[in-house]
PDB file of C-alpha atoms in Angstrom:
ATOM      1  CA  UNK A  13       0.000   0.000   0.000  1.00  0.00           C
ATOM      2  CA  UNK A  14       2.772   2.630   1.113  1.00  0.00           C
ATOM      3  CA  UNK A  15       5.963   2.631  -0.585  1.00  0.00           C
ATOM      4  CA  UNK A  16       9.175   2.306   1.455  1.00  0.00           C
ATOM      5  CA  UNK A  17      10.862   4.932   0.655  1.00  0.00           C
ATOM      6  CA  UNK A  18      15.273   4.192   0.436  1.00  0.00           C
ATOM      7  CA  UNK A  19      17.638   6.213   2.498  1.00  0.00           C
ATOM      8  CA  UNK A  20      19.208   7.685  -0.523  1.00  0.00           C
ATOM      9  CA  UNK A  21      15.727   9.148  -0.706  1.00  0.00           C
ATOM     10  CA  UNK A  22      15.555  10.354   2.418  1.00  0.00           C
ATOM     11  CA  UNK A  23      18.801  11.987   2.467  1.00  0.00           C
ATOM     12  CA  UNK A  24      18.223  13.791  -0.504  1.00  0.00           C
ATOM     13  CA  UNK A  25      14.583  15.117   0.799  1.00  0.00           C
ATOM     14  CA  UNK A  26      16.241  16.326   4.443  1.00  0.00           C
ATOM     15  CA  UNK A  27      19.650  17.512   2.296  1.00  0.00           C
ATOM     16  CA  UNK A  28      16.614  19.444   0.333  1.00  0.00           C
ATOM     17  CA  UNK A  29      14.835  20.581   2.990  1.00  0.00           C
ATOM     18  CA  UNK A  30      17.957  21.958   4.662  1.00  0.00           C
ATOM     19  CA  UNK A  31      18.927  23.837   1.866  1.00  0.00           C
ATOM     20  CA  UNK A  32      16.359  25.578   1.283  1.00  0.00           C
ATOM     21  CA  UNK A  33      15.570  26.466   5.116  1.00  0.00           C
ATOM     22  CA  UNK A  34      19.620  27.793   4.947  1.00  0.00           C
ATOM     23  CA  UNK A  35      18.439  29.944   2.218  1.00  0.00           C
ATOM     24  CA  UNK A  36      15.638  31.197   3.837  1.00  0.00           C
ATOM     25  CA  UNK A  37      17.699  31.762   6.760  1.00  0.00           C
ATOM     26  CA  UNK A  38      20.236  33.525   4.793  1.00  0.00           C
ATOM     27  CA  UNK A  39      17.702  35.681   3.721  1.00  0.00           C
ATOM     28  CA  UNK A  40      15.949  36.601   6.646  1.00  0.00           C
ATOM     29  CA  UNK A  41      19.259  37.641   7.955  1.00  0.00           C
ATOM     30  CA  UNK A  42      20.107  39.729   5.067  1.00  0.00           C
ATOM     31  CA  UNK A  43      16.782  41.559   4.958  1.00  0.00           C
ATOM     32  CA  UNK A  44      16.760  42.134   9.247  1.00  0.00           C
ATOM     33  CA  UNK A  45      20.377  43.062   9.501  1.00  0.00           C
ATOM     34  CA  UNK A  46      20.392  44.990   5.912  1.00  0.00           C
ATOM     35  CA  UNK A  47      23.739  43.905   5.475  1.00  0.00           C
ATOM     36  CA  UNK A  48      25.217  40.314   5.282  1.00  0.00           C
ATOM     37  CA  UNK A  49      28.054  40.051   7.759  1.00  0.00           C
ATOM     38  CA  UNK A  50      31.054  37.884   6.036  1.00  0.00           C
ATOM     39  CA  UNK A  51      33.916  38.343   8.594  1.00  0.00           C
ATOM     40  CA  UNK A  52      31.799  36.119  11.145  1.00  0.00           C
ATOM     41  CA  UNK A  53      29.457  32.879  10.706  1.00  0.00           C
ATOM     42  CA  UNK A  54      26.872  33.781  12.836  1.00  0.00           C
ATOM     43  CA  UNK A  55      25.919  37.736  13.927  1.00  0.00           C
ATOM     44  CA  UNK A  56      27.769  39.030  17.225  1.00  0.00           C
ATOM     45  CA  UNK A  57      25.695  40.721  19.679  1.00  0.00           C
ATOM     46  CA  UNK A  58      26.617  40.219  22.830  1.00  0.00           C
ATOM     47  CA  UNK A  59      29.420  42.982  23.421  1.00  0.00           C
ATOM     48  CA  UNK A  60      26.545  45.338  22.119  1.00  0.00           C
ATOM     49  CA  UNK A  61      24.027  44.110  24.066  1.00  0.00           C
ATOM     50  CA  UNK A  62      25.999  44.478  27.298  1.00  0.00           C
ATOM     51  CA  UNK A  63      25.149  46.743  29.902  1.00  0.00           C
ATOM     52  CA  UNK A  64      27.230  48.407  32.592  1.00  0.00           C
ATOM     53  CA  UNK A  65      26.814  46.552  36.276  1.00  0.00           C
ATOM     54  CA  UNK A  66      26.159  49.213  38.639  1.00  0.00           C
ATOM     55  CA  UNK A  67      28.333  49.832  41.499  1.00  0.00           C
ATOM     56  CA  UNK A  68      26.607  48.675  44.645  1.00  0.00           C
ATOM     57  CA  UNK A  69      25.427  51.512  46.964  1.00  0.00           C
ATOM     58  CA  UNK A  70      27.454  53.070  49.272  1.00  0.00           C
ATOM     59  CA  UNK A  71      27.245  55.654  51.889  1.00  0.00           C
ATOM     60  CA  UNK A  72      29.158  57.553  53.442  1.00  0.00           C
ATOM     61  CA  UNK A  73      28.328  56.355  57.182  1.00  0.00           C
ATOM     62  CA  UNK A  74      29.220  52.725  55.885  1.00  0.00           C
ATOM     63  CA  UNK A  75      32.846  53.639  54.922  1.00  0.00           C
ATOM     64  CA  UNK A  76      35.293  53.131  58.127  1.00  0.00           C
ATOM     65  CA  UNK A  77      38.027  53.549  56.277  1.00  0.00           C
ATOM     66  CA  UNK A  78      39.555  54.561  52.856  1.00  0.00           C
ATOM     67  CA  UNK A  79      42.860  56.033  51.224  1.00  0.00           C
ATOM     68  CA  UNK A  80      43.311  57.355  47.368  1.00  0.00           C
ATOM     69  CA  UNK A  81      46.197  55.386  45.175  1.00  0.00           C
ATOM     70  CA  UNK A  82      47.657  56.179  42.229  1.00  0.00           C
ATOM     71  CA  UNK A  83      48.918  53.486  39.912  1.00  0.00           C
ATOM     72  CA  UNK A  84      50.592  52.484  36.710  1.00  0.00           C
ATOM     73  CA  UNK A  85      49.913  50.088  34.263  1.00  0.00           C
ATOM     74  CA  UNK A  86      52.741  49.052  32.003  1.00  0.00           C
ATOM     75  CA  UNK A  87      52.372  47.703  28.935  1.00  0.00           C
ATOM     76  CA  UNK A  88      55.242  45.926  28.276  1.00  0.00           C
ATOM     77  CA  UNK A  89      54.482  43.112  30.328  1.00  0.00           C
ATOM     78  CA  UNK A  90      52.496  40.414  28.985  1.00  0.00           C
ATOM     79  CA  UNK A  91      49.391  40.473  31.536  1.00  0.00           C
ATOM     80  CA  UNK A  92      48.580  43.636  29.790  1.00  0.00           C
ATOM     81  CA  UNK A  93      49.168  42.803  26.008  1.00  0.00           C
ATOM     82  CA  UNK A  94      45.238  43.268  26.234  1.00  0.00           C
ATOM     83  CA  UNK A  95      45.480  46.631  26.584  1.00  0.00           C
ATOM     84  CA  UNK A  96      48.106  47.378  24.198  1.00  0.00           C
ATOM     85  CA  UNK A  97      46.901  45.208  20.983  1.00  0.00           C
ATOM     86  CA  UNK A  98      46.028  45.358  18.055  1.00  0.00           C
ATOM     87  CA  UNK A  99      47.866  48.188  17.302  1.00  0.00           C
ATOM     88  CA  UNK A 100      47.163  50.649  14.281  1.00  0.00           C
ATOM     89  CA  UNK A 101      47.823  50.543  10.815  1.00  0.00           C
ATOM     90  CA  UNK A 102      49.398  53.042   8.886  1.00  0.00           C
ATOM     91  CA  UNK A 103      46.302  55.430   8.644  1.00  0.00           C
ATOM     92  CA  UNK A 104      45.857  54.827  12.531  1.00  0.00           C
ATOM     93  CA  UNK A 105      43.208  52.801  12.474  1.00  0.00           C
ATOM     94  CA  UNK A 106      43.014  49.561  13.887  1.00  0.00           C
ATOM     95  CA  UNK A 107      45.168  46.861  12.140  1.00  0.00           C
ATOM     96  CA  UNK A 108      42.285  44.449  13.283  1.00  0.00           C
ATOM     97  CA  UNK A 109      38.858  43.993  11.585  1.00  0.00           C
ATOM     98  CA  UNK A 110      36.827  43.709  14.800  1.00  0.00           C
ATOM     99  CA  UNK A 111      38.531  44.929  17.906  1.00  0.00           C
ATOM    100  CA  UNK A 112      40.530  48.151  19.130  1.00  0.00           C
ATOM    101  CA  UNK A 113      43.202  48.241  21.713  1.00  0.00           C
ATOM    102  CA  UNK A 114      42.253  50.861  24.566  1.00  0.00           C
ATOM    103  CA  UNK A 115      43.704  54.004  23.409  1.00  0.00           C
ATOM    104  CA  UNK A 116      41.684  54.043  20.445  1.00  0.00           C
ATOM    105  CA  UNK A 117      38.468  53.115  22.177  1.00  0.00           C
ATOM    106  CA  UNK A 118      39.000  55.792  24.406  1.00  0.00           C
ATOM    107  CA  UNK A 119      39.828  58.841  21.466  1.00  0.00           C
ATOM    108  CA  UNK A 120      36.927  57.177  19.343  1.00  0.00           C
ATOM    109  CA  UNK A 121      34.239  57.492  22.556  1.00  0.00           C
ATOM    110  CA  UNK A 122      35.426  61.893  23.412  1.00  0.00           C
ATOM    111  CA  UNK A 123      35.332  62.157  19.703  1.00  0.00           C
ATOM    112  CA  UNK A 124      31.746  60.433  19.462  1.00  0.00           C
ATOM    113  CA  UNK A 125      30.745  63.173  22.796  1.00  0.00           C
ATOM    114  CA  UNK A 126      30.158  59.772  24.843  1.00  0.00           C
ATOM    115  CA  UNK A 127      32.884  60.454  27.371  1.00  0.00           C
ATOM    116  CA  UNK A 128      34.674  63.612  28.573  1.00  0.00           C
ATOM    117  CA  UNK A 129      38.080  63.842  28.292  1.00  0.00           C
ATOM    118  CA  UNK A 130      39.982  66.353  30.881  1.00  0.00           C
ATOM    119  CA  UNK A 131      43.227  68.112  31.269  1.00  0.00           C
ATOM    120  CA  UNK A 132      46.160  65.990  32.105  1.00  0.00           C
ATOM    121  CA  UNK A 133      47.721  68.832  34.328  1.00  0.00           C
ATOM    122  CA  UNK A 134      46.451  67.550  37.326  1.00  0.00           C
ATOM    123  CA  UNK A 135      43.548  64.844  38.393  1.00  0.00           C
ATOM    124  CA  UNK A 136      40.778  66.358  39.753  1.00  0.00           C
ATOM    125  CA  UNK A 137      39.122  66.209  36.717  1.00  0.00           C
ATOM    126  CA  UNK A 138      38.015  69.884  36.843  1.00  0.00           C
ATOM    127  CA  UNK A 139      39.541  71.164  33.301  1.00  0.00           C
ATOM    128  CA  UNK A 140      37.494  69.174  30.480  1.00  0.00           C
ATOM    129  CA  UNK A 141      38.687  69.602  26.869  1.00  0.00           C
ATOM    130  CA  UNK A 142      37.219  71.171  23.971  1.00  0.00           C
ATOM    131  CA  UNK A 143      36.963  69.396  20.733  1.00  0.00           C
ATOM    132  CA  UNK A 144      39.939  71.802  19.521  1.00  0.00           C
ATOM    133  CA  UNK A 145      41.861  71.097  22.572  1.00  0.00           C
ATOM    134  CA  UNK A 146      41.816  67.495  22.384  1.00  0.00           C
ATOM    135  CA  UNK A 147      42.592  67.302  18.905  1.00  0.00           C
ATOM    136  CA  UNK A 148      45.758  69.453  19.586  1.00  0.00           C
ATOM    137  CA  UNK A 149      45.901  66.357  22.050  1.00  0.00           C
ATOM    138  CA  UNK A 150      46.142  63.650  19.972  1.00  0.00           C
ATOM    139  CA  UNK A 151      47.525  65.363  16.886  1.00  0.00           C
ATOM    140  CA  UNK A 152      51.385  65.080  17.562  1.00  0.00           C
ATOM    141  CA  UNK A 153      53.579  66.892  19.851  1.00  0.00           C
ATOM    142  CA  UNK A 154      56.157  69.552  19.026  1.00  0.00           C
ATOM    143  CA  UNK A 155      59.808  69.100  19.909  1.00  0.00           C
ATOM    144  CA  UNK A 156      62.238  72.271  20.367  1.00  0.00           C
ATOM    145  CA  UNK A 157      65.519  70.899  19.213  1.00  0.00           C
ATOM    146  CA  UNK A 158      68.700  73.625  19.825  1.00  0.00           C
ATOM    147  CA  UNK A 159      71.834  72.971  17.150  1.00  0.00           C
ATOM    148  CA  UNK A 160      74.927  73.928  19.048  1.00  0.00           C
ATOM    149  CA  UNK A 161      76.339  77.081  18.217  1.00  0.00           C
ATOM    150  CA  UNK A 162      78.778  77.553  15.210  1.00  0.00           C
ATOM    151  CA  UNK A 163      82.435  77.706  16.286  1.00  0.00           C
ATOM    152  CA  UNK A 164      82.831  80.447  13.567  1.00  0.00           C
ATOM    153  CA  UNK A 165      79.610  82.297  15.192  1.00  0.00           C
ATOM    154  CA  UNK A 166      79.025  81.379  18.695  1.00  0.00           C
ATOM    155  CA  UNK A 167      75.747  84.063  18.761  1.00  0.00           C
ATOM    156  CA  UNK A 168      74.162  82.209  16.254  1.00  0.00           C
ATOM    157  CA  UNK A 169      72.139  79.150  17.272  1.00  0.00           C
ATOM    158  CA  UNK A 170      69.416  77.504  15.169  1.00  0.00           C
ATOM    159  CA  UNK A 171      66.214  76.222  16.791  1.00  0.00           C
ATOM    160  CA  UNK A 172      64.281  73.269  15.069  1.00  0.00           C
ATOM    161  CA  UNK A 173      60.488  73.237  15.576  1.00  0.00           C
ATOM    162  CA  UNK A 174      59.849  68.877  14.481  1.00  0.00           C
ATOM    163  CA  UNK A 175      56.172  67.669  14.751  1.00  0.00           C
ATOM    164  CA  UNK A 176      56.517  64.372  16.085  1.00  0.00           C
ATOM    165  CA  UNK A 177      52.946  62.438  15.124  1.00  0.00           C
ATOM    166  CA  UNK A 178      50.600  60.779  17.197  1.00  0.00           C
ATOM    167  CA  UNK A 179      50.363  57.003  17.349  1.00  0.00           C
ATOM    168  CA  UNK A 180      48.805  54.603  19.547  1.00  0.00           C
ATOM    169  CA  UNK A 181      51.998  52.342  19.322  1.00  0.00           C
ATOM    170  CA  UNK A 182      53.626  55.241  21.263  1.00  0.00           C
ATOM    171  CA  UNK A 183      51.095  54.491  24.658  1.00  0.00           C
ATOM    172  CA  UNK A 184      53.522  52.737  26.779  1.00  0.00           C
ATOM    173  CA  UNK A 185      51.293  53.500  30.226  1.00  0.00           C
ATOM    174  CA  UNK A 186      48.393  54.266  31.925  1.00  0.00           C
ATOM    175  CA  UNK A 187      47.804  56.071  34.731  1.00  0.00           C
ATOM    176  CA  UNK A 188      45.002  55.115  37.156  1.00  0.00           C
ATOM    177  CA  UNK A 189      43.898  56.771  40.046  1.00  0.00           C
ATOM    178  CA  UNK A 190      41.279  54.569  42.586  1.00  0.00           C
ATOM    179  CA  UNK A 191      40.262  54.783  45.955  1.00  0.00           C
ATOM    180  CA  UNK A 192      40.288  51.517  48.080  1.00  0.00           C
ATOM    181  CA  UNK A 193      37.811  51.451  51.264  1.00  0.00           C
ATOM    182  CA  UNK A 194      36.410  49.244  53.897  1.00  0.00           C
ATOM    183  CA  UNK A 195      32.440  49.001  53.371  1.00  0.00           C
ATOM    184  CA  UNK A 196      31.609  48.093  56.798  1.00  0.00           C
ATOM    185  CA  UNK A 197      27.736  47.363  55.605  1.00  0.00           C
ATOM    186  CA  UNK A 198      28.808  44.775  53.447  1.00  0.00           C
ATOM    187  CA  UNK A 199      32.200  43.713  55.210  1.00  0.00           C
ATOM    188  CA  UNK A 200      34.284  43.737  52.228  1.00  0.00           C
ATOM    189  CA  UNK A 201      37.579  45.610  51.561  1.00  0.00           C
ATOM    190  CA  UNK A 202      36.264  47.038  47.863  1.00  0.00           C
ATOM    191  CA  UNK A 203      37.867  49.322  45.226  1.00  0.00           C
ATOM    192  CA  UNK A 204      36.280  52.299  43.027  1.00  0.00           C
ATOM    193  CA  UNK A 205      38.435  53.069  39.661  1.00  0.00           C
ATOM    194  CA  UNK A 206      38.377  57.209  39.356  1.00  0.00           C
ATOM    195  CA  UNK A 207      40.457  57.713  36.105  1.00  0.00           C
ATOM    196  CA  UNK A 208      42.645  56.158  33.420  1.00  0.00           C
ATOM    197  CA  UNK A 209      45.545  58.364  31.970  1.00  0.00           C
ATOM    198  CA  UNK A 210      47.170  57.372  28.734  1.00  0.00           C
ATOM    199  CA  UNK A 211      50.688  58.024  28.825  1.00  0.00           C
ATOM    200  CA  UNK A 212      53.615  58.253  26.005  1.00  0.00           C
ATOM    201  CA  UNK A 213      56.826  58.119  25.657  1.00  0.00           C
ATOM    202  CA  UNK A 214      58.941  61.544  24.490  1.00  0.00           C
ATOM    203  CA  UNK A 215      62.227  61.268  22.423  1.00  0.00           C
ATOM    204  CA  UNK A 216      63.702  64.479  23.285  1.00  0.00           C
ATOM    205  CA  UNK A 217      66.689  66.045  21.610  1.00  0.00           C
ATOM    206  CA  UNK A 218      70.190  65.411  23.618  1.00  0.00           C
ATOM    207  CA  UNK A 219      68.937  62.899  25.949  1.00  0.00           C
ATOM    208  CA  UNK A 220      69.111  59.506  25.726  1.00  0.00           C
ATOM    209  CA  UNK A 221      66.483  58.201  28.044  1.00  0.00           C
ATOM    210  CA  UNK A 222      62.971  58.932  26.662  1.00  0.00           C
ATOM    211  CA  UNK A 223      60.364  61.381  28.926  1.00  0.00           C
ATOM    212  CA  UNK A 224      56.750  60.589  29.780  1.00  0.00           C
ATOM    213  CA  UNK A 225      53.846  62.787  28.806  1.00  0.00           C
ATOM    214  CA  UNK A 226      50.336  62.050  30.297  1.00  0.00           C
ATOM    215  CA  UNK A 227      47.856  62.958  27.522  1.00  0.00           C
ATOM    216  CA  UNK A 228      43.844  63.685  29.332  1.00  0.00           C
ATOM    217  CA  UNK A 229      42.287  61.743  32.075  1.00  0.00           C
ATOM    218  CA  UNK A 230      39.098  59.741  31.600  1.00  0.00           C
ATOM    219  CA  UNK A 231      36.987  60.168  34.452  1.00  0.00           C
ATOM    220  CA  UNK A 232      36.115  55.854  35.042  1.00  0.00           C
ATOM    221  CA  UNK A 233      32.532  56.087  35.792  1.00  0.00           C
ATOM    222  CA  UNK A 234      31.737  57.692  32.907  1.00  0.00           C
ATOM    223  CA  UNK A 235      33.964  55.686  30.365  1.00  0.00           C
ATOM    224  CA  UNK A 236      32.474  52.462  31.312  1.00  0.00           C
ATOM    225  CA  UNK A 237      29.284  53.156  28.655  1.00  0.00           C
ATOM    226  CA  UNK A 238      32.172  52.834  26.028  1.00  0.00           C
ATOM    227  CA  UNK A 239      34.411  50.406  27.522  1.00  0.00           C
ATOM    228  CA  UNK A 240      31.745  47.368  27.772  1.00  0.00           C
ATOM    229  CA  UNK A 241      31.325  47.473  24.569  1.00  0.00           C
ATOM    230  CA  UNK A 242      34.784  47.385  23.404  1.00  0.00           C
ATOM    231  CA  UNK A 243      35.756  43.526  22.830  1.00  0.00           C
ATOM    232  CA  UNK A 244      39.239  41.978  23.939  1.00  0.00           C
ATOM    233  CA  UNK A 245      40.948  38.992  22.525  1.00  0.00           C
ATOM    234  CA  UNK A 246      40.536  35.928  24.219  1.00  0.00           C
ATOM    235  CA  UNK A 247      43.816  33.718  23.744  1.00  0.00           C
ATOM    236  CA  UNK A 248      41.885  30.721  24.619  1.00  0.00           C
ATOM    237  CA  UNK A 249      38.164  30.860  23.335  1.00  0.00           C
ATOM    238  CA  UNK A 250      36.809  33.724  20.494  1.00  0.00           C
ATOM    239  CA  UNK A 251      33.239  33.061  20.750  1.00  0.00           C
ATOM    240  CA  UNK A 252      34.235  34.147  24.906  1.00  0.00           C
ATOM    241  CA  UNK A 253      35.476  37.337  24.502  1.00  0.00           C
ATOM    242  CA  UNK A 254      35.720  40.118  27.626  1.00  0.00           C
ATOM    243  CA  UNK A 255      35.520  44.101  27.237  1.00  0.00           C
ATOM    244  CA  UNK A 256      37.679  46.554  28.483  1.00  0.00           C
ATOM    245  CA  UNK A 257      35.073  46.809  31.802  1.00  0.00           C
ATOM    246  CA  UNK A 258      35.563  43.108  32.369  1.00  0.00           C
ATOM    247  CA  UNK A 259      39.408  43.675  32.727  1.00  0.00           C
ATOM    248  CA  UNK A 260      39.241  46.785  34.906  1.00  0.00           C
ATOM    249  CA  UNK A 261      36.162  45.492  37.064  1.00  0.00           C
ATOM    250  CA  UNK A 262      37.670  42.135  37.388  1.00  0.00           C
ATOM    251  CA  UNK A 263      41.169  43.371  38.132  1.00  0.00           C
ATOM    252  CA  UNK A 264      42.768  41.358  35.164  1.00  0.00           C
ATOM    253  CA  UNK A 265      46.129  44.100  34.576  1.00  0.00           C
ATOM    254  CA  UNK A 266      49.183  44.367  36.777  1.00  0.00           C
ATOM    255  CA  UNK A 267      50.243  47.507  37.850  1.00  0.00           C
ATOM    256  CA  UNK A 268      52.648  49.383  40.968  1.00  0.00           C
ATOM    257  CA  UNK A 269      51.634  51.837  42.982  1.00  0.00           C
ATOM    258  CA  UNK A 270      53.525  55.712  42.195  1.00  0.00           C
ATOM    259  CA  UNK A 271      51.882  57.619  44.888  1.00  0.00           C
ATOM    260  CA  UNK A 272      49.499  57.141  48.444  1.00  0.00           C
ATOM    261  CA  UNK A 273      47.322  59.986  49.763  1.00  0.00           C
ATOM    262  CA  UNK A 274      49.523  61.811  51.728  1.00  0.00           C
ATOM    263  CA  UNK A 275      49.820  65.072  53.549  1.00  0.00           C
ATOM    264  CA  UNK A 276      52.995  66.218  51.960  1.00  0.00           C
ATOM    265  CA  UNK A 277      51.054  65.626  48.674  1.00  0.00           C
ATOM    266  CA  UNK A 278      53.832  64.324  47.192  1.00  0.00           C
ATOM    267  CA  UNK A 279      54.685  60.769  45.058  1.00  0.00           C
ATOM    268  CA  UNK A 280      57.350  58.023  45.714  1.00  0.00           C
ATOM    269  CA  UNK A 281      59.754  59.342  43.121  1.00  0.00           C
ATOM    270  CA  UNK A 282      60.121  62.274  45.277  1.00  0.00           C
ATOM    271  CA  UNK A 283      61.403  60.518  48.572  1.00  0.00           C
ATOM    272  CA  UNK A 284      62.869  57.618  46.782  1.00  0.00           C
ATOM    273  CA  UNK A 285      65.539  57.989  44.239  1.00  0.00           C
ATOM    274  CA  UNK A 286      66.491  54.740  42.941  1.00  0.00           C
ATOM    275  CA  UNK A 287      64.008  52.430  41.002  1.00  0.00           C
ATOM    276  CA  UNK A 288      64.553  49.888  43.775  1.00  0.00           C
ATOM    277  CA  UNK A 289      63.611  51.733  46.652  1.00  0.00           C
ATOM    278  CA  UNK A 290      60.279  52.931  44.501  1.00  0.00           C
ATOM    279  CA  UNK A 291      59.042  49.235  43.929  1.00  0.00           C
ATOM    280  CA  UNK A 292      60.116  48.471  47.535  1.00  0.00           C
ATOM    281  CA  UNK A 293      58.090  51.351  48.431  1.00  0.00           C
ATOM    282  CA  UNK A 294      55.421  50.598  46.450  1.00  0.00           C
ATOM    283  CA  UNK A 295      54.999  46.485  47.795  1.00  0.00           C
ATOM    284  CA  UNK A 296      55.108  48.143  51.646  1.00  0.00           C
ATOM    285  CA  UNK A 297      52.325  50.647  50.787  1.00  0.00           C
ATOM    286  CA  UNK A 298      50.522  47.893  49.218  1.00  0.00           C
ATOM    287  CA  UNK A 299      51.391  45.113  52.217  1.00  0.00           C
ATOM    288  CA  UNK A 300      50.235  48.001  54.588  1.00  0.00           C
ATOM    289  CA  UNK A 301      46.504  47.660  52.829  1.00  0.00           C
ATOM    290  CA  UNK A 302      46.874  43.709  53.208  1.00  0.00           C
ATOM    291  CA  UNK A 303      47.838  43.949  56.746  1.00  0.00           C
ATOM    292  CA  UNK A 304      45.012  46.225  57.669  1.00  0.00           C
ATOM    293  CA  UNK A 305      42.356  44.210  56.214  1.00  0.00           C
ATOM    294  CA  UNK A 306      43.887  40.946  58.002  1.00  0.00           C
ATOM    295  CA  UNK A 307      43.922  43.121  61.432  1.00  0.00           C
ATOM    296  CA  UNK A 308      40.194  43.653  60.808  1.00  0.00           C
ATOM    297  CA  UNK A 309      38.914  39.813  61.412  1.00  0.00           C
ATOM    298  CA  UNK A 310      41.631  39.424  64.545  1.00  0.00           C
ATOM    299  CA  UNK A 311      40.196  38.631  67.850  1.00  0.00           C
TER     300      UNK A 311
END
């Protein structure tokens, strides 16, 4: 009565059926997204998606006990190639397809009038930047080079006005300035991020050692809107990936401390000389804060 069909039959009806579903597929997600994405196999919308986790609340009658730190994240150690890569092309772009390294992120949100970029001349984020001022920011910085005098004419000295450009290769540091305090509400020792400075590197004329040259300060708060949606490679799963809040938030960077609050007002560099006595500095300052929480569960 019914014929049996064969299971080349079959195949070819489901291989069928699939194709023509794929198609339909295909379609549907050329005619929703208006344009077929061909860099990825299936459409990524999780980073965008993402929204900031708020901080929980805090009051001021719950905080026993806090002290400001100032920080510095290099980026020529490996923990924080996530900050540093990909770098930029030739234009200054991003060499990758899908992902920006932080510096970038960071110009592309004050540009966009996301986040507020303020005067790196001090951190108290009280000087923001016009759109002209920041673009004198980011647009290269001008070295004063002196030519020693001629023997013949010892008066007569030539000064060299060079344009060095800006590129993101060039970001060697960041600043960060947090506050770390005991929330006695919630019995944790917790940290607030304030700011992120991006810092380069100066070649100046007759020295050989190269300066440092602190750009604007993000105030951290406000940058987060930008930063969780900024992806960051994972080495060991793509479909996986963090954001630039996920690092911070989660604490994924190494850094040393420069400075504590202080009455003198006044960083490590300026009572200790030597490199050394600076990182020695820093790991007391930083086993003080250790100590302190330990002493708070002693009975």
């Amino acid at each position: 009565f019914f014929k049996q069909k064969t299971a080349y039959e079959i195949s070819t009806r489901d291989w069928s059926s699939d194709v023509c579903s794929s198609d339909l597929s295909a379609q549907n997600s050329i005619l929703n997204g208006g344009i077929e994405d061909r860099e990825h196999i299936y459409r990524r919308e999780s980073a965008m998606d993402r929204k900031v986790v708020p901080y929980p609340p805090l009051r001021e009658a719950d905080v026993m006990w806090s002290k400001r730190i100032w920080r510095a994240i290099d980026l020529h150690e490996k923990i924080n190639a996530p900050l540093r890569f990909p770098l930029a092309d030739g234009s200054g772009a991003s060499s990758s397809r899908d992902r920006k390294n932080l510096i970038l992120t960071l110009i592309d949100a004050v540009k966009e009038g996301s986040v507020t970029a303020y005067s790196a001349i001090d951190d108290q984020f009280t000087m923001p930047l016009t759109a002209t001022e920041f673009s004198k920011v980011i647009s290269g910085d001008s070295v004063h080079i002196e030519s020693r005098p001629d023997p013949d004419n010892p008066d007569y000295i030539v000064m060299i006005d060079s344009v060095e450009p800006f590129n993101s290769d060039r970001v060697t540091r960041y600043n960060m300035e947090e506050e770390w305090f005991f929330d006695k509400q919630r019995s944790v020792m917790d940290v607030r991020i304030i700011g992120i400075c991006p810092v380069i590197e100066v070649k100046k004329e007759g020295l050989d050692e190269k300066l440092t040259k602190p750009l604007f300060w993000i105030y951290f708060p406000e940058g987060r809107s930008a930063l969780v949606h900024s992806e960051v490679g994972n080495r060991y799963n793509s479909s996986q990936r963090l954001t630039f809040d996920d690092i911070f938030m989660k604490r994924m960077f190494n850094s040393f401390i420069t400075k504590e609050e202080n009455i003198y007002d006044r960083s490590i560099e300026v009572y200790r000389t030597t490199p050394v006595d600076r990182l020695l500095e820093a790991e007391k300052i930083k086993q003080e804060m250790v100590n302190f929480e330990i002493g708070l569960w002693d009975y």
